[in-house]
Short mmCIF file of C-alpha atoms in Angstrom, two decimals:
data_model
loop_
_atom_site.label_atom_id
_atom_site.label_comp_id
_atom_site.label_asym_id
_atom_site.label_seq_id
_atom_site.Cartn_x
_atom_site.Cartn_y
_atom_site.Cartn_z
CA UNK I 256 5.75 5.22 3.45
CA UNK I 257 3.00 2.61 3.16
CA UNK I 258 5.03 -0.22 1.71
CA UNK I 259 3.88 -3.73 1.48
CA UNK I 260 6.20 -6.65 0.72
CA UNK I 261 5.48 -10.19 -0.29
CA UNK I 262 7.68 -13.28 -0.02
CA UNK I 263 8.53 -15.16 -2.08
CA UNK I 264 8.27 -13.25 -5.34
CA UNK I 265 7.95 -16.44 -7.23
CA UNK I 266 7.73 -20.13 -6.38
CA UNK I 267 7.67 -23.45 -8.32
CA UNK I 268 6.38 -26.48 -6.55
CA UNK I 269 5.33 -29.95 -7.20
CA UNK I 270 1.63 -30.91 -7.28
CA UNK I 271 0.42 -31.94 -3.91
CA UNK I 272 2.69 -29.81 -1.85
CA UNK I 273 1.79 -26.70 0.20
CA UNK I 274 3.03 -23.22 -0.40
CA UNK I 275 3.03 -20.38 2.10
CA UNK I 276 3.10 -16.77 0.88
CA UNK I 277 3.85 -13.93 3.34
CA UNK I 278 2.46 -10.37 3.14
CA UNK I 279 4.06 -7.72 5.36
CA UNK I 280 3.25 -3.99 5.82
CA UNK I 281 6.63 -2.58 6.45
CA UNK I 282 6.05 0.81 7.91
CA UNK I 283 2.45 0.94 9.05
CA UNK I 284 -0.10 -1.13 10.88
CA UNK I 285 -2.75 -2.86 8.84
CA UNK I 286 -5.78 -4.07 10.78
CA UNK I 287 -7.17 -5.47 7.39
CA UNK I 288 -5.32 -7.31 4.61
CA UNK I 289 -6.78 -8.61 1.36
CA UNK I 290 -5.69 -11.51 -0.76
CA UNK I 291 -6.27 -11.49 -4.56
CA UNK I 292 -5.56 -13.84 -7.32
CA UNK I 293 -4.98 -12.86 -10.92
CA UNK I 294 -4.81 -15.18 -13.94
CA UNK I 295 -2.91 -14.08 -17.14
CA UNK I 296 -4.48 -11.24 -18.88
CA UNK I 297 -7.35 -11.15 -16.27
CA UNK I 298 -8.46 -8.90 -13.55
CA UNK I 299 -7.72 -9.20 -9.83
CA UNK I 300 -10.28 -11.35 -8.01
CA UNK I 301 -10.64 -10.93 -4.35
CA UNK I 302 -10.21 -14.14 -2.50
CA UNK I 303 -10.56 -13.19 1.09
CA UNK I 304 -10.43 -10.40 3.62
CA UNK I 305 -8.14 -10.96 6.58
CA UNK I 306 -8.56 -9.07 9.88
CA UNK I 307 -5.87 -9.18 12.50
CA UNK I 308 -6.76 -11.71 15.21
CA UNK I 309 -9.79 -13.10 13.68
CA UNK I 310 -10.81 -15.58 11.00
CA UNK I 311 -10.59 -14.60 7.34
CA UNK I 312 -13.71 -13.95 5.35
CA UNK I 313 -13.73 -15.72 2.04
CA UNK I 314 -15.40 -14.73 -1.16
CA UNK I 315 -17.85 -16.99 -2.74
CA UNK I 316 -16.28 -19.92 -4.48
CA UNK I 317 -13.03 -19.77 -2.67
CA UNK I 318 -12.26 -22.86 -0.61
CA UNK I 319 -11.22 -21.85 2.87
CA UNK I 320 -9.64 -25.31 3.60
CA UNK I 321 -7.46 -25.04 0.40
CA UNK I 322 -6.47 -21.39 0.97
CA UNK I 323 -5.55 -21.01 4.61
CA UNK I 324 -5.19 -17.42 5.79
CA UNK I 325 -3.53 -16.36 9.01
CA UNK I 326 -3.32 -12.81 10.27
CA UNK I 327 -1.42 -13.09 13.47
CA UNK I 328 -0.21 -9.46 13.82
CA UNK I 329 -0.89 -6.06 12.51
CA UNK I 330 2.02 -6.35 9.98
CA UNK I 331 1.91 -9.88 8.76
CA UNK I 332 -0.63 -12.05 6.95
CA UNK I 333 0.09 -15.40 5.38
CA UNK I 334 -1.70 -17.30 2.67
CA UNK I 335 -1.05 -21.07 2.45
CA UNK I 336 -2.03 -22.95 -0.68
CA UNK I 337 -2.51 -26.45 0.50
CA UNK I 338 -2.15 -29.52 -1.75
CA UNK I 339 -1.53 -27.37 -4.69
CA UNK I 340 -2.48 -28.39 -8.16
CA UNK I 341 -1.56 -26.97 -11.55
CA UNK I 342 -4.81 -25.05 -11.78
CA UNK I 343 -3.70 -23.15 -8.71
CA UNK I 344 -0.95 -21.62 -10.69
CA UNK I 345 -1.50 -17.90 -10.70
CA UNK I 346 -0.31 -14.51 -9.52
CA UNK I 347 -1.26 -13.88 -5.84
CA UNK I 348 -1.33 -10.28 -4.64
CA UNK I 349 -2.04 -9.00 -1.24
CA UNK I 350 -2.96 -5.59 0.01
CA UNK I 351 -3.14 -3.85 3.33
CA UNK I 352 -5.41 -1.07 4.56
CA UNK I 353 -4.30 1.36 7.09
CA UNK I 354 -5.50 1.12 10.67
CA UNK I 355 -7.40 3.72 12.61
CA UNK I 356 -8.83 6.90 11.16
CA UNK I 357 -7.93 6.04 7.52
CA UNK I 358 -9.49 2.70 7.59
CA UNK I 359 -11.41 2.07 4.51
CA UNK I 360 -9.35 4.31 2.35
CA UNK I 361 -6.73 3.26 -0.19
CA UNK I 362 -5.18 -0.15 -0.13
CA UNK I 363 -1.44 -0.65 -0.61
CA UNK I 364 -0.60 -3.56 -2.70
CA UNK I 365 2.34 -5.98 -2.51
CA UNK I 366 4.49 -6.76 -5.60
CA UNK I 367 2.75 -10.15 -6.01
CA UNK I 368 3.87 -13.75 -5.86
CA UNK I 369 4.01 -15.93 -9.03
CA UNK I 370 3.09 -19.47 -8.13
CA UNK I 371 3.72 -22.27 -10.68
CA UNK I 372 2.58 -25.81 -9.79
CA UNK I 373 3.99 -28.56 -11.82
CA UNK S 1056 -21.58 -6.76 -7.96
CA UNK S 1057 -19.69 -3.55 -7.32
CA UNK S 1058 -17.25 -4.41 -10.06
CA UNK S 1059 -15.79 -1.52 -11.96
CA UNK S 1060 -15.89 -1.86 -15.72
CA UNK S 1061 -13.30 -0.10 -17.72
CA UNK S 1062 -13.64 1.25 -21.29
CA UNK S 1063 -12.01 0.90 -23.76
CA UNK S 1064 -10.36 -2.53 -23.17
CA UNK S 1065 -7.29 -1.45 -25.10
CA UNK S 1066 -6.00 1.93 -26.11
CA UNK S 1067 -3.02 2.68 -28.42
CA UNK S 1068 -1.62 6.23 -28.74
CA UNK S 1069 1.47 8.08 -29.68
CA UNK S 1070 3.74 9.76 -27.05
CA UNK S 1071 2.61 13.18 -26.20
CA UNK S 1072 -1.07 12.58 -26.83
CA UNK S 1073 -3.69 12.30 -24.06
CA UNK S 1074 -5.26 9.07 -22.96
CA UNK S 1075 -8.77 8.84 -21.51
CA UNK S 1076 -10.20 5.81 -19.82
CA UNK S 1077 -13.64 5.41 -18.44
CA UNK S 1078 -15.13 3.44 -15.63
CA UNK S 1079 -18.68 2.51 -14.71
CA UNK S 1080 -20.04 0.89 -11.57
CA UNK S 1081 -23.25 -0.33 -10.14
CA UNK S 1082 -24.07 0.75 -6.61
CA UNK S 1083 -23.14 3.31 -4.02
CA UNK S 1084 -19.56 3.84 -3.23
CA UNK S 1085 -17.38 5.36 -0.51
CA UNK S 1086 -14.71 6.29 -2.94
CA UNK S 1087 -13.25 5.13 -6.32
CA UNK S 1088 -9.59 4.33 -6.83
CA UNK S 1089 -7.47 4.04 -9.91
CA UNK S 1090 -4.40 1.75 -10.15
CA UNK S 1091 -1.84 0.90 -12.68
CA UNK S 1092 -0.17 -2.47 -13.20
CA UNK S 1093 2.87 -3.05 -15.35
CA UNK S 1094 3.04 -6.48 -16.87
CA UNK S 1095 3.70 -9.23 -14.24
CA UNK S 1096 4.00 -6.81 -11.43
CA UNK S 1097 1.87 -5.59 -8.47
CA UNK S 1098 -0.47 -2.66 -8.46
CA UNK S 1099 0.47 0.90 -8.03
CA UNK S 1100 -2.01 3.28 -6.42
CA UNK S 1101 -2.59 6.26 -8.69
CA UNK S 1102 -5.39 8.44 -7.19
CA UNK S 1103 -8.41 8.10 -4.94
CA UNK S 1104 -11.53 10.28 -5.47
CA UNK S 1105 -14.19 10.40 -2.75
CA UNK S 1106 -17.90 10.21 -3.38
CA UNK S 1107 -18.35 13.86 -2.56
CA UNK S 1108 -15.63 14.89 -4.97
CA UNK S 1109 -16.12 15.66 -8.63
CA UNK S 1110 -12.56 16.08 -9.90
CA UNK S 1111 -9.17 15.50 -8.72
CA UNK S 1112 -5.60 16.20 -10.08
CA UNK S 1113 -2.23 14.50 -9.46
CA UNK S 1114 0.51 15.55 -11.78
CA UNK S 1115 -0.40 14.44 -15.41
CA UNK S 1116 -3.45 12.60 -14.04
CA UNK S 1117 -7.01 14.02 -13.86
CA UNK S 1118 -9.80 12.02 -12.53
CA UNK S 1119 -13.46 12.91 -12.59
CA UNK S 1120 -16.33 11.27 -10.85
CA UNK S 1121 -20.08 11.53 -11.67
CA UNK S 1122 -21.97 9.63 -9.00
CA UNK S 1123 -25.35 10.29 -10.69
CA UNK S 1124 -24.13 8.45 -13.72
CA UNK S 1125 -22.01 6.12 -11.67
CA UNK S 1126 -19.03 6.67 -13.77
CA UNK S 1127 -15.52 7.89 -13.58
CA UNK S 1128 -12.71 8.88 -16.01
CA UNK S 1129 -8.93 9.00 -15.93
CA UNK S 1130 -7.09 11.35 -18.17
CA UNK S 1131 -3.42 11.03 -18.66
CA UNK S 1132 -2.01 14.07 -20.32
CA UNK S 1133 1.15 14.35 -22.41
CA UNK S 1134 1.50 10.56 -22.31
CA UNK S 1135 4.94 8.92 -22.14
CA UNK S 1136 6.15 5.47 -23.26
CA UNK S 1137 6.60 4.65 -19.57
CA UNK S 1138 2.77 5.10 -19.12
CA UNK S 1139 2.37 1.82 -21.03
CA UNK S 1140 0.51 -0.42 -18.53
CA UNK S 1141 -2.89 -1.79 -17.53
CA UNK S 1142 -5.19 0.63 -15.69
CA UNK S 1143 -7.85 -0.50 -13.30
CA UNK S 1144 -10.60 1.36 -11.53
CA UNK S 1145 -11.79 0.01 -8.24
CA UNK S 1146 -14.86 1.28 -6.54
CA UNK S 1147 -14.93 0.89 -2.74
CA UNK S 1148 -18.33 -0.22 -1.72
CA UNK S 1149 -20.22 1.75 0.74
CA UNK S 1150 -22.59 -0.78 1.96
CA UNK S 1151 -24.05 -4.33 2.04
CA UNK S 1152 -21.68 -7.12 1.03
CA UNK S 1153 -19.44 -4.72 -0.83
CA UNK S 1154 -18.65 -2.64 2.23
CA UNK S 1155 -14.92 -1.95 2.37
CA UNK S 1156 -13.98 -4.04 -0.56
CA UNK S 1157 -12.36 -3.01 -3.83
CA UNK S 1158 -13.61 -4.92 -6.99
CA UNK S 1159 -11.60 -4.65 -10.01
CA UNK S 1160 -12.74 -4.67 -13.67
CA UNK S 1161 -10.88 -6.10 -16.59
CA UNK S 1162 -8.83 -2.95 -17.09
CA UNK S 1163 -7.75 -0.88 -19.90
CA UNK S 1164 -4.42 -1.82 -21.58
CA UNK S 1165 -2.77 1.34 -22.57
CA UNK S 1166 0.14 1.25 -25.09
CA UNK S 1167 2.04 4.47 -25.73
CA UNK S 1168 4.27 4.34 -28.71
CA UNK S 1169 7.45 6.36 -28.66
#
C-alpha cells in the first residue's frame, strides 16, 4: 500500500514550452502533497505544499507563477513548469501524506520526473 | 531552518561491515524519518522514529534519537552491496514555519564494496 506514481518519468522539451507533471496516490487519499526539486548530487529542496481544494503554499524563492500547482482531488496533484528554461532542468519529486488520523506522519514519495529543457 | 544534516558525507565499507550515519537538526520535531535514494531514483522510506522514542529497529536497520542533543543515527548491520545508495534524514518540524514539513540534508553517500 501507499504507492505514489508520477507521470511522465522523464521529459525533454524545448525552451519556452510548458510541461505538466502528474503525481497520483494510487491506493490512499492524500490531503497534502509536496513537490520537491533535486539538482544533481544535491539534496531535495521543498518547492511547495499542496492541499486538496486550496492554493499551494510556496517556499521562499520559488516563483508561483512559474511553477503552477493544482491539487484538484485527494489523489492527484499536478505541477506545471511554465515557459521552461534550461536552468529548470532538474529531477522533480512529489510526495503524499496520508489523510485523517495519520496526517503529519511519513510521506510517500513518487519515483520522480527527470526534466531536461533544451 | 529545520534541515537535517548528515555526517559523514560519504562512507565506503566492505560487504558484511556495519555502516553508521549520523544526523543533527536544529529545532523541535514531531518525528524524524530516514530515507534511501538510489542514483536517479525516488526516495524510499526506511524508518520513522517519533520524538518520544529513543530507539527503533527494522530488519537490519537500527535508528536512535536523542532529542536533548538534537541528533539521530542510522545503523545498517551486515551491509550488502545492494545497500549502496544515498541516505537522508528528514526531521518533521513540530511548530512554526517548519510545521508538517520534511527538510532534507545533503545526505550520506554509502558505497558497499562486494
